[in-house]
Amino acid sequence: MSRGKKIYEGKAKILYEGPEPGTLIAHFKDDATAFNNQKHGQIEGKGVLNNRISELLMTRLEEVGVPTHFIKRLNMREQLVHKVEIIPLEMVCRNVAAGSICKRFGLKEGEKLPRPIIEYYFKDDELGDPLVSEDHIAAFGWAAPQEMDDMIAMTFRVNDFLSGLFGAIGIRLVDFKLEFGRQFEGDMVRTILADEISPDSCRLWDIKSNRKLDKDRFRQDLGDVPEAYAEVARRLGVLKGVANLKIVSKETAK
Ligand code: ADP
Ligand code: UDP
């Protein structure tokens, strides 16, 4: 499939114009960053694994009625997606305390939250993606009230569905970040799930051992980072397609 010109290079992906108007090709890189770009590194095979993992999760979500940007996977590192106008918010949903919420409220990592909590962060690297309220969003016009209602409903739906999907493979969905965008079709516009869902954007812990199987292994220098991503892919049943990848999950190798 012909790839158009590069339109954006981010920390983890490159976007190219797609073959049809209204489409893009997302290329998944191995680059990893953390702490608002202060820590840089490479996680070998991450792009290939996240491409597969995101494909699987977006496809399952679409099947249960969550509209997504995903069209099809093109090759090991690329997928075709619907182009959207990204709503400049990171919708974070948390089931268990970890990361920034622990610092903010003095919670212990691993503490179960009384119920799933959604937080909004304004997507702005220069400002370090600050936490914002619904009133900030309405006042500054970052998202319309109807878009907020849709994003909140979809985020809870994604949480319910993915908590079950991961639970069935022995993984606790601790928290995750979603991005949504506006898809324009003629004079219609709808809000759909965009970007990616992967161990870069979720906290995933082994249910029995609490072993971290996500980007926190990179953030916290815990080691075995590619192996953790491969373990998630293996449990989801998408590692078979990337058998020639050098990473062999330790548990797979047993
Ligand atoms: P970042 O921009 O934070 O460095 P990435 O490297 O993952 O992150 O870059 C991907 C960029 O593409 C993000 O800014 C994301 O908001 C944007 N994006 C994701 N999906 C789409 C889409 N379907 N249409 C347009 N932009 C998208
Ligand atoms: N997250 C993300 N991108 C970001 C910030 C957070 O994907 O720019 C994800 C992160 O991986 C975690 C969740 O959102 O699954 C909540 O992150 P948190 O606010 O705890 O921030 P962190 O501790 O990662 O800085």
mmCIF file of C-alpha atoms and ligand atoms in Angstrom:
data_model
loop_
_atom_site.group_PDB
_atom_site.id
_atom_site.type_symbol
_atom_site.label_atom_id
_atom_site.label_comp_id
_atom_site.label_asym_id
_atom_site.label_seq_id
_atom_site.Cartn_x
_atom_site.Cartn_y
_atom_site.Cartn_z
ATOM 1 C CA MET A 1 0.000 0.000 0.000
ATOM 2 C CA SER A 2 1.374 3.373 -0.966
ATOM 3 C CA ARG A 3 2.409 5.587 1.907
ATOM 4 C CA GLY A 4 1.922 9.303 1.490
ATOM 5 C CA LYS A 5 4.074 12.029 2.945
ATOM 6 C CA LYS A 6 5.075 12.100 6.568
ATOM 7 C CA ILE A 7 2.771 14.428 8.449
ATOM 8 C CA TYR A 8 3.910 13.992 12.045
ATOM 9 C CA GLU A 9 6.626 12.276 14.027
ATOM 10 C CA GLY A 10 5.873 11.785 17.710
ATOM 11 C CA LYS A 11 7.643 10.017 20.527
ATOM 12 C CA ALA A 12 6.313 6.553 19.725
ATOM 13 C CA LYS A 13 4.779 6.760 16.266
ATOM 14 C CA ILE A 14 5.094 8.361 12.854
ATOM 15 C CA LEU A 15 1.973 9.331 10.911
ATOM 16 C CA TYR A 16 1.892 9.284 7.104
ATOM 17 C CA GLU A 17 -0.878 10.293 4.748
ATOM 18 C CA GLY A 18 -2.923 7.241 3.837
ATOM 19 C CA PRO A 19 -3.947 5.953 0.390
ATOM 20 C CA GLU A 20 -7.480 7.401 0.610
ATOM 21 C CA PRO A 21 -8.567 10.826 1.827
ATOM 22 C CA GLY A 22 -9.467 10.652 5.498
ATOM 23 C CA THR A 23 -6.960 7.888 6.218
ATOM 24 C CA LEU A 24 -3.532 7.789 7.814
ATOM 25 C CA ILE A 25 -0.828 5.196 8.216
ATOM 26 C CA ALA A 26 0.496 4.918 11.766
ATOM 27 C CA HIS A 27 4.045 3.532 12.024
ATOM 28 C CA PHE A 28 4.958 2.145 15.472
ATOM 29 C CA LYS A 29 8.554 2.840 16.581
ATOM 30 C CA ASP A 30 10.683 1.165 19.254
ATOM 31 C CA ASP A 31 11.450 4.553 20.863
ATOM 32 C CA ALA A 32 10.295 5.023 24.421
ATOM 33 C CA THR A 33 10.104 8.176 26.491
ATOM 34 C CA ALA A 34 9.005 8.835 30.048
ATOM 35 C CA PHE A 35 8.676 11.645 32.563
ATOM 36 C CA ASN A 36 7.564 14.160 29.958
ATOM 37 C CA ASN A 37 10.377 13.349 27.540
ATOM 38 C CA GLN A 38 13.200 13.526 30.119
ATOM 39 C CA LYS A 39 14.015 9.824 29.811
ATOM 40 C CA HIS A 40 14.656 8.341 26.379
ATOM 41 C CA GLY A 41 15.353 4.823 25.257
ATOM 42 C CA GLN A 42 14.589 2.022 22.861
ATOM 43 C CA ILE A 43 12.568 -1.053 23.683
ATOM 44 C CA GLU A 44 13.516 -3.692 21.139
ATOM 45 C CA GLY A 45 10.492 -4.953 19.224
ATOM 46 C CA LYS A 46 8.055 -2.635 21.040
ATOM 47 C CA GLY A 47 6.680 -1.118 17.822
ATOM 48 C CA VAL A 48 5.917 -4.525 16.353
ATOM 49 C CA LEU A 49 4.260 -5.726 19.558
ATOM 50 C CA ASN A 50 2.236 -2.545 20.169
ATOM 51 C CA ASN A 51 1.014 -2.614 16.561
ATOM 52 C CA ARG A 52 -0.364 -6.143 17.146
ATOM 53 C CA ILE A 53 -1.671 -5.494 20.658
ATOM 54 C CA SER A 54 -3.455 -2.282 19.642
ATOM 55 C CA GLU A 55 -4.897 -4.018 16.557
ATOM 56 C CA LEU A 56 -6.355 -6.788 18.714
ATOM 57 C CA LEU A 57 -7.764 -4.488 21.409
ATOM 58 C CA MET A 58 -9.246 -1.947 18.967
ATOM 59 C CA THR A 59 -10.809 -4.774 16.919
ATOM 60 C CA ARG A 60 -12.414 -6.344 20.008
ATOM 61 C CA LEU A 61 -13.677 -2.922 21.147
ATOM 62 C CA GLU A 62 -15.193 -2.221 17.728
ATOM 63 C CA GLU A 63 -16.986 -5.595 17.957
ATOM 64 C CA VAL A 64 -18.649 -4.532 21.215
ATOM 65 C CA GLY A 65 -19.763 -1.193 19.804
ATOM 66 C CA VAL A 66 -16.940 1.239 20.624
ATOM 67 C CA PRO A 67 -16.134 3.159 17.406
ATOM 68 C CA THR A 68 -12.375 3.283 16.762
ATOM 69 C CA HIS A 69 -10.005 4.713 14.172
ATOM 70 C CA PHE A 70 -8.575 1.269 13.366
ATOM 71 C CA ILE A 71 -9.117 0.011 9.792
ATOM 72 C CA LYS A 72 -6.513 -2.702 9.258
ATOM 73 C CA ARG A 73 -2.959 -3.718 10.034
ATOM 74 C CA LEU A 74 -0.709 -3.320 6.997
ATOM 75 C CA ASN A 75 2.531 -4.936 8.105
ATOM 76 C CA MET A 76 4.690 -5.555 11.178
ATOM 77 C CA ARG A 77 4.889 -1.898 12.198
ATOM 78 C CA GLU A 78 2.080 -0.136 10.371
ATOM 79 C CA GLN A 79 -1.676 0.132 10.530
ATOM 80 C CA LEU A 80 -4.226 2.023 8.455
ATOM 81 C CA VAL A 81 -6.496 4.263 10.517
ATOM 82 C CA HIS A 82 -9.191 6.873 10.021
ATOM 83 C CA LYS A 83 -7.748 10.360 10.259
ATOM 84 C CA VAL A 84 -9.266 12.359 13.093
ATOM 85 C CA GLU A 85 -8.905 15.761 14.663
ATOM 86 C CA ILE A 86 -7.497 14.775 18.026
ATOM 87 C CA ILE A 87 -9.401 16.176 21.010
ATOM 88 C CA PRO A 88 -6.540 17.581 23.115
ATOM 89 C CA LEU A 89 -7.311 15.528 26.217
ATOM 90 C CA GLU A 90 -5.848 12.388 27.699
ATOM 91 C CA MET A 91 -8.679 10.445 29.331
ATOM 92 C CA VAL A 92 -7.096 8.399 32.123
ATOM 93 C CA CYS A 93 -9.149 5.729 33.841
ATOM 94 C CA ARG A 94 -7.904 4.109 37.061
ATOM 95 C CA ASN A 95 -9.000 1.001 38.945
ATOM 96 C CA VAL A 96 -6.012 0.664 41.263
ATOM 97 C CA ALA A 97 -3.742 3.415 42.619
ATOM 98 C CA ALA A 98 -0.428 3.738 40.750
ATOM 99 C CA GLY A 99 1.708 6.491 39.277
ATOM 100 C CA SER A 100 0.716 10.122 39.618
ATOM 101 C CA ILE A 101 -2.452 9.540 41.683
ATOM 102 C CA CYS A 102 -0.333 8.027 44.486
ATOM 103 C CA LYS A 103 1.765 11.182 44.737
ATOM 104 C CA ARG A 104 -1.207 13.495 44.372
ATOM 105 C CA PHE A 105 -3.354 11.942 47.109
ATOM 106 C CA GLY A 106 -0.769 10.065 49.177
ATOM 107 C CA LEU A 107 -2.129 6.650 48.182
ATOM 108 C CA LYS A 108 -0.165 3.418 48.394
ATOM 109 C CA GLU A 109 0.639 1.797 45.047
ATOM 110 C CA GLY A 110 -1.676 -1.176 44.549
ATOM 111 C CA GLU A 111 -4.524 0.183 46.691
ATOM 112 C CA LYS A 112 -7.848 -0.653 45.042
ATOM 113 C CA LEU A 113 -9.824 2.526 44.348
ATOM 114 C CA PRO A 114 -13.404 2.714 45.687
ATOM 115 C CA ARG A 115 -14.631 2.754 42.079
ATOM 116 C CA PRO A 116 -13.122 3.422 38.655
ATOM 117 C CA ILE A 117 -12.034 7.067 38.414
ATOM 118 C CA ILE A 118 -11.650 9.088 35.215
ATOM 119 C CA GLU A 119 -9.230 12.010 35.066
ATOM 120 C CA TYR A 120 -8.591 14.489 32.246
ATOM 121 C CA TYR A 121 -5.172 15.793 31.268
ATOM 122 C CA PHE A 122 -4.691 18.601 28.762
ATOM 123 C CA LYS A 123 -2.468 17.282 25.947
ATOM 124 C CA ASP A 124 0.386 19.764 25.878
ATOM 125 C CA ASP A 125 3.976 18.529 26.155
ATOM 126 C CA GLU A 126 5.333 21.997 26.967
ATOM 127 C CA LEU A 127 3.005 22.257 29.953
ATOM 128 C CA GLY A 128 3.671 18.632 30.960
ATOM 129 C CA ASP A 129 0.071 17.486 30.278
ATOM 130 C CA PRO A 130 -1.573 19.125 33.332
ATOM 131 C CA LEU A 131 -4.560 17.601 35.128
ATOM 132 C CA VAL A 132 -7.662 19.662 34.293
ATOM 133 C CA SER A 133 -11.292 19.823 35.400
ATOM 134 C CA GLU A 134 -14.433 19.508 33.299
ATOM 135 C CA ASP A 135 -14.951 23.225 33.825
ATOM 136 C CA HIS A 136 -11.522 24.041 32.306
ATOM 137 C CA ILE A 137 -12.454 21.870 29.324
ATOM 138 C CA ALA A 138 -15.812 23.608 28.853
ATOM 139 C CA ALA A 139 -14.479 27.122 29.469
ATOM 140 C CA PHE A 140 -11.524 26.777 27.088
ATOM 141 C CA GLY A 141 -13.631 24.857 24.552
ATOM 142 C CA TRP A 142 -11.289 21.857 24.291
ATOM 143 C CA ALA A 143 -14.291 19.530 23.963
ATOM 144 C CA ALA A 144 -18.027 20.145 23.651
ATOM 145 C CA PRO A 145 -20.337 18.900 26.437
ATOM 146 C CA GLN A 146 -21.726 16.168 24.137
ATOM 147 C CA GLU A 147 -18.185 15.076 23.261
ATOM 148 C CA MET A 148 -17.345 14.866 26.977
ATOM 149 C CA ASP A 149 -20.445 12.727 27.628
ATOM 150 C CA ASP A 150 -19.497 10.422 24.735
ATOM 151 C CA MET A 151 -15.842 10.152 25.814
ATOM 152 C CA ILE A 152 -16.742 9.441 29.437
ATOM 153 C CA ALA A 153 -19.274 6.759 28.459
ATOM 154 C CA MET A 154 -16.798 5.155 26.043
ATOM 155 C CA THR A 155 -13.957 5.275 28.579
ATOM 156 C CA PHE A 156 -16.071 3.410 31.187
ATOM 157 C CA ARG A 157 -17.157 0.923 28.503
ATOM 158 C CA VAL A 158 -13.511 0.358 27.487
ATOM 159 C CA ASN A 159 -12.612 -0.104 31.153
ATOM 160 C CA ASP A 160 -15.341 -2.712 31.749
ATOM 161 C CA PHE A 161 -14.557 -4.597 28.578
ATOM 162 C CA LEU A 162 -10.761 -4.537 28.840
ATOM 163 C CA SER A 163 -10.779 -5.340 32.584
ATOM 164 C CA GLY A 164 -12.643 -8.539 31.679
ATOM 165 C CA LEU A 165 -10.500 -9.308 28.652
ATOM 166 C CA PHE A 166 -7.233 -8.880 30.591
ATOM 167 C CA GLY A 167 -8.641 -10.573 33.702
ATOM 168 C CA ALA A 168 -9.287 -13.695 31.639
ATOM 169 C CA ILE A 169 -5.565 -13.908 30.820
ATOM 170 C CA GLY A 170 -4.377 -13.287 34.373
ATOM 171 C CA ILE A 171 -3.678 -9.558 33.988
ATOM 172 C CA ARG A 172 -5.039 -6.743 36.161
ATOM 173 C CA LEU A 173 -5.885 -3.557 34.265
ATOM 174 C CA VAL A 174 -4.598 -1.020 36.803
ATOM 175 C CA ASP A 175 -5.079 2.116 34.684
ATOM 176 C CA PHE A 176 -4.907 3.325 31.102
ATOM 177 C CA LYS A 177 -4.949 6.422 28.908
ATOM 178 C CA LEU A 178 -7.226 6.939 25.906
ATOM 179 C CA GLU A 179 -7.298 9.581 23.190
ATOM 180 C CA PHE A 180 -10.352 10.415 21.136
ATOM 181 C CA GLY A 181 -10.814 12.368 17.938
ATOM 182 C CA ARG A 182 -13.392 13.905 15.658
ATOM 183 C CA GLN A 183 -14.031 12.016 12.438
ATOM 184 C CA PHE A 184 -15.569 14.191 9.758
ATOM 185 C CA GLU A 185 -17.795 12.561 7.134
ATOM 186 C CA GLY A 186 -19.491 15.145 4.930
ATOM 187 C CA ASP A 187 -21.202 17.489 7.362
ATOM 188 C CA MET A 188 -21.342 14.783 10.045
ATOM 189 C CA VAL A 189 -18.833 14.529 12.859
ATOM 190 C CA ARG A 190 -18.501 11.683 15.346
ATOM 191 C CA THR A 191 -16.226 11.012 18.274
ATOM 192 C CA ILE A 192 -14.116 7.875 17.920
ATOM 193 C CA LEU A 193 -11.342 6.206 19.885
ATOM 194 C CA ALA A 194 -7.913 6.969 18.367
ATOM 195 C CA ASP A 195 -4.177 6.581 19.018
ATOM 196 C CA GLU A 196 -3.241 3.211 20.574
ATOM 197 C CA ILE A 197 -3.968 0.886 23.483
ATOM 198 C CA SER A 198 -0.838 -0.978 24.496
ATOM 199 C CA PRO A 199 1.559 -1.547 27.409
ATOM 200 C CA ASP A 200 2.824 1.995 26.629
ATOM 201 C CA SER A 201 -0.537 3.469 27.598
ATOM 202 C CA CYS A 202 -1.820 0.992 30.208
ATOM 203 C CA ARG A 203 -0.590 -0.334 33.542
ATOM 204 C CA LEU A 204 -0.891 -4.099 33.415
ATOM 205 C CA TRP A 205 0.026 -6.294 36.374
ATOM 206 C CA ASP A 206 0.127 -10.066 36.607
ATOM 207 C CA ILE A 207 -2.857 -10.908 38.828
ATOM 208 C CA LYS A 208 -0.990 -13.483 40.957
ATOM 209 C CA SER A 209 2.456 -11.952 41.363
ATOM 210 C CA ASN A 210 1.694 -8.241 40.718
ATOM 211 C CA ARG A 211 4.640 -8.304 38.285
ATOM 212 C CA LYS A 212 4.521 -5.202 36.073
ATOM 213 C CA LEU A 213 4.005 -5.984 32.387
ATOM 214 C CA ASP A 214 4.041 -2.428 31.012
ATOM 215 C CA LYS A 215 6.037 0.747 30.479
ATOM 216 C CA ASP A 216 6.680 1.138 34.215
ATOM 217 C CA ARG A 217 9.447 -1.480 33.711
ATOM 218 C CA PHE A 218 11.148 1.142 31.506
ATOM 219 C CA ARG A 219 10.203 4.140 33.679
ATOM 220 C CA GLN A 220 11.490 2.460 36.840
ATOM 221 C CA ASP A 221 14.469 0.588 35.305
ATOM 222 C CA LEU A 222 13.036 -2.779 36.320
ATOM 223 C CA GLY A 223 14.645 -4.648 33.398
ATOM 224 C CA ASP A 224 13.161 -7.271 31.031
ATOM 225 C CA VAL A 225 11.134 -4.567 29.282
ATOM 226 C CA PRO A 226 10.768 -6.209 25.837
ATOM 227 C CA GLU A 227 9.994 -9.513 27.553
ATOM 228 C CA ALA A 228 7.119 -7.909 29.477
ATOM 229 C CA TYR A 229 5.555 -6.497 26.281
ATOM 230 C CA ALA A 230 6.017 -9.887 24.602
ATOM 231 C CA GLU A 231 4.354 -11.585 27.567
ATOM 232 C CA VAL A 232 1.260 -9.404 27.155
ATOM 233 C CA ALA A 233 1.221 -10.164 23.406
ATOM 234 C CA ARG A 234 1.665 -13.899 24.096
ATOM 235 C CA ARG A 235 -1.229 -13.999 26.567
ATOM 236 C CA LEU A 236 -3.431 -12.068 24.127
ATOM 237 C CA GLY A 237 -2.552 -14.665 21.474
ATOM 238 C CA VAL A 238 -0.877 -12.231 19.083
ATOM 239 C CA LEU A 239 2.773 -13.259 19.559
ATOM 240 C CA LYS A 240 2.534 -16.107 17.034
ATOM 241 C CA GLY A 241 2.460 -13.666 14.128
ATOM 242 C CA VAL A 242 5.772 -12.172 15.234
ATOM 243 C CA ALA A 243 7.620 -15.416 15.902
ATOM 244 C CA ASN A 244 10.725 -14.132 14.120
ATOM 245 C CA LEU A 245 11.069 -11.310 16.624
ATOM 246 C CA LYS A 246 14.200 -11.777 18.722
ATOM 247 C CA ILE A 247 12.406 -11.270 21.995
ATOM 248 C CA VAL A 248 11.325 -14.508 23.588
ATOM 249 C CA SER A 249 9.188 -14.078 26.620
ATOM 250 C CA LYS A 250 10.767 -15.906 29.563
ATOM 251 C CA GLU A 251 7.467 -17.543 30.419
ATOM 252 C CA THR A 252 7.056 -18.618 26.793
ATOM 253 C CA ALA A 253 10.557 -20.063 26.841
ATOM 254 C CA LYS A 254 9.847 -22.205 29.920
HETATM 255 P P1 ADP B 1 3.146 11.882 20.943
HETATM 256 O O1 ADP B 1 2.496 12.830 19.982
HETATM 257 O O2 ADP B 1 2.584 12.054 22.342
HETATM 258 O O3 ADP B 1 4.629 11.911 20.908
HETATM 259 P P2 ADP B 1 2.940 9.439 19.368
HETATM 260 O O4 ADP B 1 4.357 9.303 19.030
HETATM 261 O O5 ADP B 1 2.192 8.180 19.711
HETATM 262 O O6 ADP B 1 2.646 10.411 20.580
HETATM 263 O O7 ADP B 1 2.265 10.159 18.137
HETATM 264 C C1 ADP B 1 1.057 9.863 17.639
HETATM 265 C C2 ADP B 1 0.251 11.142 17.478
HETATM 266 O O8 ADP B 1 -0.818 10.907 16.597
HETATM 267 C C3 ADP B 1 -0.365 11.604 18.792
HETATM 268 O O9 ADP B 1 -0.181 13.000 18.925
HETATM 269 C C4 ADP B 1 -1.850 11.270 18.651
HETATM 270 O O10 ADP B 1 -2.653 12.196 19.329
HETATM 271 C C5 ADP B 1 -2.032 11.354 17.157
HETATM 272 N N1 ADP B 1 -3.046 10.457 16.597
HETATM 273 C C6 ADP B 1 -3.346 9.206 16.985
HETATM 274 N N2 ADP B 1 -4.314 8.667 16.229
HETATM 275 C C7 ADP B 1 -4.628 9.606 15.301
HETATM 276 C C8 ADP B 1 -5.559 9.642 14.214
HETATM 277 N N3 ADP B 1 -6.356 8.621 13.935
HETATM 278 N N4 ADP B 1 -5.626 10.783 13.476
HETATM 279 C C9 ADP B 1 -4.822 11.848 13.766
HETATM 280 N N5 ADP B 1 -3.924 11.870 14.757
HETATM 281 C C10 ADP B 1 -3.815 10.764 15.530
HETATM 282 N N1 UDP B 2 -0.236 7.636 30.331
HETATM 283 C C1 UDP B 2 0.056 7.665 28.984
HETATM 284 N N2 UDP B 2 0.606 8.806 28.453
HETATM 285 C C2 UDP B 2 0.861 9.900 29.194
HETATM 286 C C3 UDP B 2 0.562 9.875 30.580
HETATM 287 C C4 UDP B 2 0.006 8.728 31.117
HETATM 288 O O1 UDP B 2 -0.166 6.690 28.280
HETATM 289 O O2 UDP B 2 1.339 10.910 28.640
HETATM 290 C C5 UDP B 2 -0.832 6.431 30.931
HETATM 291 C C6 UDP B 2 0.145 5.699 31.850
HETATM 292 O O3 UDP B 2 0.847 4.708 31.132
HETATM 293 C C7 UDP B 2 -0.778 5.082 32.860
HETATM 294 C C8 UDP B 2 -1.943 6.071 32.962
HETATM 295 O O4 UDP B 2 -1.898 6.828 31.764
HETATM 296 O O5 UDP B 2 -1.269 3.844 32.377
HETATM 297 C C9 UDP B 2 -1.882 6.993 34.162
HETATM 298 O O6 UDP B 2 -0.636 7.638 34.184
HETATM 299 P P1 UDP B 2 -0.198 8.558 35.400
HETATM 300 O O7 UDP B 2 -1.074 9.747 35.470
HETATM 301 O O8 UDP B 2 -0.121 7.722 36.639
HETATM 302 O O9 UDP B 2 1.193 9.130 34.997
HETATM 303 P P2 UDP B 2 2.658 8.590 35.129
HETATM 304 O O10 UDP B 2 2.848 8.076 36.506
HETATM 305 O O11 UDP B 2 2.708 7.523 34.079
HETATM 306 O O12 UDP B 2 3.438 9.806 34.806
#
